[in-house]
XYZ file of C-alpha atoms in Angstrom:
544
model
C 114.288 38.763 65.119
C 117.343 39.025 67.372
C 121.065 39.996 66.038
C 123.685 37.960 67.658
C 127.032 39.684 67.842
C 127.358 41.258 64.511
C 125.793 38.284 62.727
C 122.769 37.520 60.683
C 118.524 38.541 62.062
C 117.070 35.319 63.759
C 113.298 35.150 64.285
C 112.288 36.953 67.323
C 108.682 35.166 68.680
C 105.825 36.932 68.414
C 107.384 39.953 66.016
C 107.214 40.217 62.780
C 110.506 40.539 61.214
C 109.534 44.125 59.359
C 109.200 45.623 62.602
C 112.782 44.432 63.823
C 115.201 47.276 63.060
C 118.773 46.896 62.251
C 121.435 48.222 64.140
C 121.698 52.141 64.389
C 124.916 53.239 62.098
C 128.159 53.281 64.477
C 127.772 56.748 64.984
C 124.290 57.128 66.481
C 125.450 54.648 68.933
C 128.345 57.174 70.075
C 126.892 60.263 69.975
C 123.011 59.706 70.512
C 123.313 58.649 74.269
C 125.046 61.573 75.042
C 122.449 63.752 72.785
C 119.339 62.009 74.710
C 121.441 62.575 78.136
C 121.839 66.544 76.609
C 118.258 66.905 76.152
C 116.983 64.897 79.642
C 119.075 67.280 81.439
C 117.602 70.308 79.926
C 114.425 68.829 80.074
C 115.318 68.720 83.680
C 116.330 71.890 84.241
C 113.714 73.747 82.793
C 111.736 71.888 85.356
C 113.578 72.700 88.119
C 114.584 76.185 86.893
C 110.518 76.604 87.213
C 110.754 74.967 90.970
C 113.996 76.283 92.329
C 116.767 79.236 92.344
C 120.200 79.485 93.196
C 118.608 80.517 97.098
C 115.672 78.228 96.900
C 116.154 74.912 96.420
C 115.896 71.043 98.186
C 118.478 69.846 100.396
C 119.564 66.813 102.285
C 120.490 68.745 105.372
C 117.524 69.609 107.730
C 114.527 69.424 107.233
C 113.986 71.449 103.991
C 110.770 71.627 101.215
C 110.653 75.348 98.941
C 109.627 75.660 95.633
C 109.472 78.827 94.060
C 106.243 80.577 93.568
C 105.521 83.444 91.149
C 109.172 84.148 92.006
C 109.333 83.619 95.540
C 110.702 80.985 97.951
C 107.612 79.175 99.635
C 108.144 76.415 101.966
C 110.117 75.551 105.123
C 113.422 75.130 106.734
C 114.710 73.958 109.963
C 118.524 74.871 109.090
C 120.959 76.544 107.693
C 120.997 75.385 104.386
C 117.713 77.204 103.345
C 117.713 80.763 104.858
C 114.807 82.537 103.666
C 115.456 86.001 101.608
C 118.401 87.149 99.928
C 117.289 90.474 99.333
C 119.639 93.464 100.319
C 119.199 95.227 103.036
C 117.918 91.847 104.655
C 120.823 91.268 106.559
C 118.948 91.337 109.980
C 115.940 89.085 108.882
C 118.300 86.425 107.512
C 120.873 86.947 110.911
C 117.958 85.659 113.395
C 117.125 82.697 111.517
C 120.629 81.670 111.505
C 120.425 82.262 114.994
C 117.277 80.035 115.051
C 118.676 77.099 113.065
C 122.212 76.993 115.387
C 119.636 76.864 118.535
C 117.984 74.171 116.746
C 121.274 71.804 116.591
C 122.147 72.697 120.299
C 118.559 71.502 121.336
C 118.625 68.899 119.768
C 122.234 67.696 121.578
C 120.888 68.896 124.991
C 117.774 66.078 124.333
C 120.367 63.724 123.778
C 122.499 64.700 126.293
C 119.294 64.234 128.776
C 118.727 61.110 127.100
C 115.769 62.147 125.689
C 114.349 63.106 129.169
C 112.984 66.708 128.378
C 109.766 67.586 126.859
C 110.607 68.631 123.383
C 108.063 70.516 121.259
C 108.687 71.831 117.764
C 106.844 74.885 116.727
C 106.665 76.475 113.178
C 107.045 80.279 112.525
C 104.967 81.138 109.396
C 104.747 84.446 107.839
C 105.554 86.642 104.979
C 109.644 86.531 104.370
C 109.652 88.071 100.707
C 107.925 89.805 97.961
C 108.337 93.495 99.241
C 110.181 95.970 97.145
C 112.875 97.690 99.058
C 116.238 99.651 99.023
C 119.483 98.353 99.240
C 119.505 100.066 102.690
C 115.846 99.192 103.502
C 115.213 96.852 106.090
C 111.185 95.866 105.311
C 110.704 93.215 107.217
C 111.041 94.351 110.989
C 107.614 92.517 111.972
C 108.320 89.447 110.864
C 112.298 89.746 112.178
C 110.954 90.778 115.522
C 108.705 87.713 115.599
C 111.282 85.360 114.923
C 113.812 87.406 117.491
C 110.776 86.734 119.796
C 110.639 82.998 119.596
C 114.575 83.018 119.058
C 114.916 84.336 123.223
C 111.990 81.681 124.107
C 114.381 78.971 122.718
C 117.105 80.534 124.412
C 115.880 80.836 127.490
C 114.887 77.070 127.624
C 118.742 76.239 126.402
C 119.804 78.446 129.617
C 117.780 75.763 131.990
C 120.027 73.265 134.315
C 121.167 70.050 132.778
C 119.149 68.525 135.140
C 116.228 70.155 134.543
C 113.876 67.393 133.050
C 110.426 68.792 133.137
C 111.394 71.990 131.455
C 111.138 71.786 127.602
C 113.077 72.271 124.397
C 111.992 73.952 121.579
C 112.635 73.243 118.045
C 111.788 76.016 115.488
C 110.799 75.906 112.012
C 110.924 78.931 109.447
C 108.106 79.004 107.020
C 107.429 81.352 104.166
C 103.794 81.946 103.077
C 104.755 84.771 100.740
C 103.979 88.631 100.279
C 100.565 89.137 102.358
C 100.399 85.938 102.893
C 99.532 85.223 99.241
C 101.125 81.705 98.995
C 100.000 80.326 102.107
C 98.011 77.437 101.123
C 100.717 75.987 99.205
C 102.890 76.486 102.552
C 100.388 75.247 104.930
C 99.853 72.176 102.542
C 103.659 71.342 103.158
C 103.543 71.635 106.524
C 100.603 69.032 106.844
C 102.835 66.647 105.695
C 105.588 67.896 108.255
C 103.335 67.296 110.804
C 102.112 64.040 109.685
C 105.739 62.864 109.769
C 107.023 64.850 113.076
C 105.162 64.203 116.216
C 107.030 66.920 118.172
C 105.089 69.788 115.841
C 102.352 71.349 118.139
C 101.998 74.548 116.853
C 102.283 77.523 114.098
C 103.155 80.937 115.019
C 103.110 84.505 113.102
C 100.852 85.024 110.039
C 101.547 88.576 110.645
C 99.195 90.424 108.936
C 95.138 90.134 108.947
C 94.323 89.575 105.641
C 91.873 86.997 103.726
C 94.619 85.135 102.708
C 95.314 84.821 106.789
C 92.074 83.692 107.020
C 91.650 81.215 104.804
C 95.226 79.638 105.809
C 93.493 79.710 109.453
C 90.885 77.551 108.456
C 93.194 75.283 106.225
C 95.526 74.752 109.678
C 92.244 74.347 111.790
C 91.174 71.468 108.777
C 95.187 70.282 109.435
C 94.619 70.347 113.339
C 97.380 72.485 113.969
C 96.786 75.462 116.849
C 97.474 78.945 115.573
C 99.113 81.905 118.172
C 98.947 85.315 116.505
C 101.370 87.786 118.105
C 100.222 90.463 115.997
C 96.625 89.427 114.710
C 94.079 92.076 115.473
C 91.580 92.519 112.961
C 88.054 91.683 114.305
C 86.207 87.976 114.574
C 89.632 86.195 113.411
C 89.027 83.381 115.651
C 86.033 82.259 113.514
C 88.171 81.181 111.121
C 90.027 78.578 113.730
C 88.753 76.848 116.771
C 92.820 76.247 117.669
C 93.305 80.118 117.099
C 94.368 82.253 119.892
C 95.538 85.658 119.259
C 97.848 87.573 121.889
C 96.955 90.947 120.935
C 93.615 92.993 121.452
C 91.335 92.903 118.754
C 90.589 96.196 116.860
C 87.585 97.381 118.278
C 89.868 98.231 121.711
C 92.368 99.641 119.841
C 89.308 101.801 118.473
C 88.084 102.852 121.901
C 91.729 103.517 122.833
C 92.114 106.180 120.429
C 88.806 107.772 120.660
C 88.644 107.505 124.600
C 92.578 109.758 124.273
C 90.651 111.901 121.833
C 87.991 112.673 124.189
C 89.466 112.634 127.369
C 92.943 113.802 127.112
C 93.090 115.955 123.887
C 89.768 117.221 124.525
C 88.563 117.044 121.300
C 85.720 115.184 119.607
C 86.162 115.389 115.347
C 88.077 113.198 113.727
C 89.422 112.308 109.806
C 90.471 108.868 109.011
C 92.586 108.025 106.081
C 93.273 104.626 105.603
C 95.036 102.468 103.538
C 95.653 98.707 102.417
C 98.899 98.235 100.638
C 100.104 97.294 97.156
C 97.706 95.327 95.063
C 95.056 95.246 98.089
C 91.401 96.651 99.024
C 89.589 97.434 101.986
C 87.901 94.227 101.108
C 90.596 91.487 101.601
C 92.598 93.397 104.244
C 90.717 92.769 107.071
C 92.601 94.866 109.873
C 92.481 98.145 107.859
C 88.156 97.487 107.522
C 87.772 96.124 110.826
C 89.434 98.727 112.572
C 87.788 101.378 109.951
C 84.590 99.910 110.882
C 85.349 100.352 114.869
C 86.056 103.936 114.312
C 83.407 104.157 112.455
C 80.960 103.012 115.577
C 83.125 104.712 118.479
C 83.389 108.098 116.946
C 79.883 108.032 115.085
C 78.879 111.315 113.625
C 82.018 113.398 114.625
C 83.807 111.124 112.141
C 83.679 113.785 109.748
C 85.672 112.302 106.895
C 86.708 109.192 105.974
C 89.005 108.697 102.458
C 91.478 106.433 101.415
C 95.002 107.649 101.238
C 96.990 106.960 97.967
C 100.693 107.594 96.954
C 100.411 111.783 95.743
C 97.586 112.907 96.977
C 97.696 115.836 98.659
C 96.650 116.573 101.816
C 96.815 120.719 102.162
C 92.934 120.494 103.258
C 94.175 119.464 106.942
C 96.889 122.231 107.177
C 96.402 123.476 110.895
C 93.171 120.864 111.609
C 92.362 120.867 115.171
C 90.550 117.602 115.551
C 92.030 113.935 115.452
C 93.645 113.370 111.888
C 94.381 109.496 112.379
C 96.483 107.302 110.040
C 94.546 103.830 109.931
C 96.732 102.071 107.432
C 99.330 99.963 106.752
C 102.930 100.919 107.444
C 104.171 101.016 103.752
C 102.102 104.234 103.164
C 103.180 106.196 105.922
C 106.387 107.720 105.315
C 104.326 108.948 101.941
C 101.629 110.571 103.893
C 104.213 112.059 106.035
C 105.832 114.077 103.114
C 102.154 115.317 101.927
C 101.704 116.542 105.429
C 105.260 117.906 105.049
C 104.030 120.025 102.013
C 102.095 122.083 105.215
C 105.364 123.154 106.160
C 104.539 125.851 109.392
C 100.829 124.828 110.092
C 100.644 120.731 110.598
C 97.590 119.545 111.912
C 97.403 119.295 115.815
C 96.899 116.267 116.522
C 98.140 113.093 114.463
C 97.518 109.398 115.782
C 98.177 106.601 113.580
C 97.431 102.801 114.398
C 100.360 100.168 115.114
C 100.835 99.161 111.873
C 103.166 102.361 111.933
C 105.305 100.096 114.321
C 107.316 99.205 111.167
C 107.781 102.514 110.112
C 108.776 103.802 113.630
C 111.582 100.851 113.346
C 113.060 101.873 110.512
C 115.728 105.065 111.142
C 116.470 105.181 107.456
C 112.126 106.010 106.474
C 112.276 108.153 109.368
C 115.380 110.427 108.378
C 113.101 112.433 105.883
C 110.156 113.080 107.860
C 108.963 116.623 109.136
C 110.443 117.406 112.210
C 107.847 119.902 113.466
C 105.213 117.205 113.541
C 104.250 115.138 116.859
C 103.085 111.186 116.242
C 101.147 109.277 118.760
C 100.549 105.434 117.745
C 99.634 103.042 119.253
C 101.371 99.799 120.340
C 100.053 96.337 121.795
C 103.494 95.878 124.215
C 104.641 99.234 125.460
C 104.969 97.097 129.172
C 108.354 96.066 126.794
C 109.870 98.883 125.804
C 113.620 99.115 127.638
C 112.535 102.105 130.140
C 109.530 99.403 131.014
C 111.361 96.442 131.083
C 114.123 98.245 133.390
C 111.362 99.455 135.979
C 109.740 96.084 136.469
C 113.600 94.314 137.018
C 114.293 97.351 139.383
C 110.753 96.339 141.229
C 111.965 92.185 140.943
C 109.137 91.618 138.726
C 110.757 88.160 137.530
C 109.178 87.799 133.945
C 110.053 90.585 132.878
C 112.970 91.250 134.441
C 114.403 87.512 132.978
C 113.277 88.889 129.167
C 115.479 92.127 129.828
C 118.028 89.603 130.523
C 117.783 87.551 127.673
C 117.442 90.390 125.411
C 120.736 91.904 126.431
C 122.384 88.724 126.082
C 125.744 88.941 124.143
C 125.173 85.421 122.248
C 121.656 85.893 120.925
C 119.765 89.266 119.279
C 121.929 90.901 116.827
C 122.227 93.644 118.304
C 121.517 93.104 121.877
C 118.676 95.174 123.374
C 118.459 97.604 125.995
C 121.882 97.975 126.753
C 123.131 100.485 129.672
C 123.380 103.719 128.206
C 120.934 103.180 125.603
C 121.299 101.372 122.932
C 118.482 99.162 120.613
C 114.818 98.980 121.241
C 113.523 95.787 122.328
C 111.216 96.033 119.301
C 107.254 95.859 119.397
C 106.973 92.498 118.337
C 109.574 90.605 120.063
C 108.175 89.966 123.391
C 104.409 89.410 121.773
C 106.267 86.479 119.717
C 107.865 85.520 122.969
C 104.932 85.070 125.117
C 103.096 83.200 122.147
C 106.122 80.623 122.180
C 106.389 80.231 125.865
C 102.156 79.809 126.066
C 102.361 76.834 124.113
C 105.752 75.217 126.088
C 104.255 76.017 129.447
C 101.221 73.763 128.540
C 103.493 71.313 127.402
C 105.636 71.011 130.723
C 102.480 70.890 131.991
C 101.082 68.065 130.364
C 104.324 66.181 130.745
C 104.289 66.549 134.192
C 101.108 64.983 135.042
C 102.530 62.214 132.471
C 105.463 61.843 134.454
C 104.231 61.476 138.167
C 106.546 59.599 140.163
C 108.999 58.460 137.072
C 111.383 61.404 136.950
C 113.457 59.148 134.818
C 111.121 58.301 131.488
C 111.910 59.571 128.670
C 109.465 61.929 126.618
C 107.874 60.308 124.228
C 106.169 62.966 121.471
C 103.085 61.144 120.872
C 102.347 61.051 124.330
C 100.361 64.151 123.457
C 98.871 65.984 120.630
C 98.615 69.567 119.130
C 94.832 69.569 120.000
C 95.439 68.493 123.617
C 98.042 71.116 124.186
C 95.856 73.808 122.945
C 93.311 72.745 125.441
C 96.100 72.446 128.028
C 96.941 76.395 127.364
C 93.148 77.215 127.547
C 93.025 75.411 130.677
C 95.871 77.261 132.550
C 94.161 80.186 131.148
C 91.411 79.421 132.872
C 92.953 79.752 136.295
C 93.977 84.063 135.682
C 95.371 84.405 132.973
C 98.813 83.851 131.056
C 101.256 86.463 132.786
C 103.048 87.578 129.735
C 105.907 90.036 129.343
C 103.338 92.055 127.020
C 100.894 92.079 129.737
C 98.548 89.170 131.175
C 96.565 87.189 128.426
C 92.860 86.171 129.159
C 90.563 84.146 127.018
C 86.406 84.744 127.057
C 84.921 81.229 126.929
C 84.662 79.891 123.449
C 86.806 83.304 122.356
C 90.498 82.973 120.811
C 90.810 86.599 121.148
C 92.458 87.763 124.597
C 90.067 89.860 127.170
C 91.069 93.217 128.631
C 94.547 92.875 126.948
C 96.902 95.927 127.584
C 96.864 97.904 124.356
C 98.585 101.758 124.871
C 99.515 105.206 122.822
C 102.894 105.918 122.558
C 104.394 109.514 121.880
C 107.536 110.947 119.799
C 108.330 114.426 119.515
C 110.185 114.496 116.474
C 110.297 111.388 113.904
C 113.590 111.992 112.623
C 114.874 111.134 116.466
C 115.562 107.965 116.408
C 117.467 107.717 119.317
C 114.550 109.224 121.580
C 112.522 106.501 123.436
C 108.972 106.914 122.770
C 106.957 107.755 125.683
C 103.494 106.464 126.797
C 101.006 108.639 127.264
C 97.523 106.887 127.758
C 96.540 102.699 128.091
C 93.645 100.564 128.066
C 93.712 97.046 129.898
C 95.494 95.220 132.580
C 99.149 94.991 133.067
C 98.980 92.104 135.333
C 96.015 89.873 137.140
C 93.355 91.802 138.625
C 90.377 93.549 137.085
C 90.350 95.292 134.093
C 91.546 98.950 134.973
C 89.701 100.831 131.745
C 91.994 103.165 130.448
C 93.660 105.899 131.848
C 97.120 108.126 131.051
C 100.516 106.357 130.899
């Protein structure tokens, strides 16, 4: 039955007139929209509220998909409207990838500009951009800040080309966020399939940071994706088997093993050794695979003068090494070193002779405000996969006109890029470990691109680039192929590939030495390297 107006029931077809209710009394029709609008809306926001935060959440600037996982941010940005972590102490981390996301709008209007002429090549930076626990005053992300300084100066550089330059690329830069130890980085990777299915310019992912079995398994989900993987950092042992696109820019773990125990042999004269190692918060030796992959190379190269081997954990004391003459070596991850510094502190007068740690202490070494409390009285050596760009380094090669380099120190010092610039005159800010790794990972990838684009081109200097001209597949052949021909002369060294090997050959891989920790203004000095600067044969190893 149907009410007309305010008038009697009529018959409605097909219902039975008991099931035909009357009109609601005139004061569920005022107030019961509003209470169903009430409860929609915090229906709604208890969905969202389980989705997003106040700095995590969708946007219609950029391109932009988070969603909050067990409390962090996991996703992607492109711009300004999603900066990843808003943690204090941060302030660097979150500085570059403004940096980043400006460099992405000016690309963008240079392409125009060259009506569309350039090669233009999006690449996305994944890695771990929350989840640690720090200080206000606590910068804990300096690895993953370095990486993203690195690829900041590769996009720079390219911005810094002529106007008329139209085989030289562009490079767009996405920001993704695969969570602490890369715990959340299927559900990242699984958003950026669908980036890439949508965006032809996206060749390639760069970072994942830290060797883990999380890494490993995102590896293989990109590799299932068809997305190539370049791995400034990467070192643990057989990664590549997880990725036919994967090529890693620093050595693998077994030469960073026969680095430290050729120094202990040769140069400190010395042939016993204790290893402590350990794996981070809420990890094991089983899923972090650069901490057991590099254990297990020590374990080979120093055999039975290996003479103990324990894991190190927060308060345990150390007095059995006071005055050890043999190699005590740190092989652990950053977070636990400024804690086994203070046990070896307890030792006060008598510190063991001679302490190496691996370069995972990198991110300790960054960070003056870890480094304030430590002994003073105690020598480090560590090691570091791009001592060739340290400042002192990168000043001798532009003194000697060595161009790649010697355009890097350039870029680095800029005033309108790193905050702060690097290597100034008079001293001023290490370069940072990472940053030229990241760099020559970026500029791999857009050197096969101008590459490809050329041979596109031929004669037609005036076509426009069209993205699906190529693929991420055929420009990770394109870099294997160049690599092919010597080698990939990198700022970090040259980078060769082994046929049917993502992991580079004879890569330069070095100790470094400070006197006293708590100088933070001393510049670390090289003391012994393995691997090849430039092309040529591999040189073995040999002092600094």
């Amino acid at each position: 039955m149907l009410r007309l107006g305010g008038g009697d029931l009529l018959p409605q077809p097909g219902v039975p007139p008991a099931l035909v209710a009357p009109d609601p009394p005139w004061w569920s029709r005022r107030f019961l929209p509003a209470a169903v609008a009430v409860t929609l809306l915090l229906g709604l926001g208890a969905w969202a509220n389980g989705r997003w935060a106040p700095d995590c959440h969708p946007t219609l600037s950029g391109r932009v998909k988070v969603q909050v996982v067990d409390g962090e941010c996991v996703g992607y940005s492109d711009s300004a409207a999603q900066v990843f972590n808003s943690d204090p102490g941060q302030d660097r981390l979150r500085a570059v990838q403004r940096r980043i996301f400006a460099q992405n709008r000016a690309a963008e209007e240079v392409w125009r500009r060259s009506d569309r002429r350039r090669p233009y090549l999006t690449l996305v930076y994944l890695g771990t951009l929350t989840g640690n626990r720090t200080r206000a005053d606590e910068e804990s992300y300096v690895s993953e800040r370095e990486e993203l300084e690195g690829m900041a100066t590769a996009q720079y550089a390219l911005l810094k080309e002529s106007a008329g330059a139209d085989g030289a690329a562009l490079l767009h830069i996405v920001v993704a966020n695969a969570g602490r130890q890369m715990r959340h980085a299927g559900r990242a990777v699984t958003m950026l399939e669908e980036l890439a299915g949508d965006d032809p310019t996206l060749l390639g992912v760069v970072g994942l940071v830290e060797s883990r079995t999380t890494t490993a398994a995102a590896l293989r989900e990109l590799n299932r994706v068809g997305l190539p993987v370049l791995a400034p950092n990467l070192s643990a042992d057989r990664m590549d088997e997880n990725s036919s696109l994967y090529l890693q820019i620093s050595a693998p773990n077994r030469d960073q093993a026969r680095l430290i125990e050729t120094y202990a042999r040769q140069v400190l004269r010395v042939g016993e050794a204790h290893v402590y190692y350990t794996t981070g918060e809420d990890s094991s030796l089983a899923e972090d695979l650069y901490v057991s992959t590099l254990v297990d190379g020590l374990r080979e190269r120093f055999g039975g003068r290996l003479t103990r081997l324990d894991e190190w954990r927060t308060g345990r004391r150390l007095t059995v090494e006071c005055g050890y003459p043999g190699v005590l070596l740190f092989a652990g991850r950053w977070s636990e070193f400024d804690g086994f510094l203070r046990a070896l502190k307890e030792r006060g007068s008598d510190p063991p002779r001679h302490l190496l740690a691996d370069d995972s202490v990198n991110r300790y070494m960054a960070n003056p405000g870890l480094r304030a409390s430590a002994p003073g009285n105690l020598p480090v050596t560590y090691v570091s996969k791009a001592a060739l760009a340290t400042c002192a380094a990168l000043r001798a090669a532009q003194a000697r006109r060595d161009d790649a380099r010697g355009s890097f120190l350039t870029w680095v010092r800029a005033d309108d890029l790193l905050d702060p610039p690097r290597c100034r005159e008079g001293g001023g800010t290490a370069v940072g470990e990472r940053v030229s790794l990241a760099y020559d990972a970026s500029m791999m990838m857009v050197r096969a691109l101008e590459s490809l684009a050329a041979r596109l081109r031929h004669a037609d200097t005036g076509r426009r680039w069209e993205p699906r001209s190529v693929n991420p597949v055929g420009v990770h052949a394109e870099v294997l192929r160049q690599n092919a021909a010597g080698g990939y002369s990198g700022v970090g060294g040259v980078i060769r590939y082994g046929p049917d090997s993502g992991e580079p050959v004879a890569k330069r891989i070095a100790l470094l030495t400070v006197a006293r920790v708590p100088d933070v203004d001393a510049e670390p000095v090289e003391v012994f390297h393995c691997g090849a600067a430039d092309g040529g044969p591999d040189p073995g190893c040999r002092p600094g």
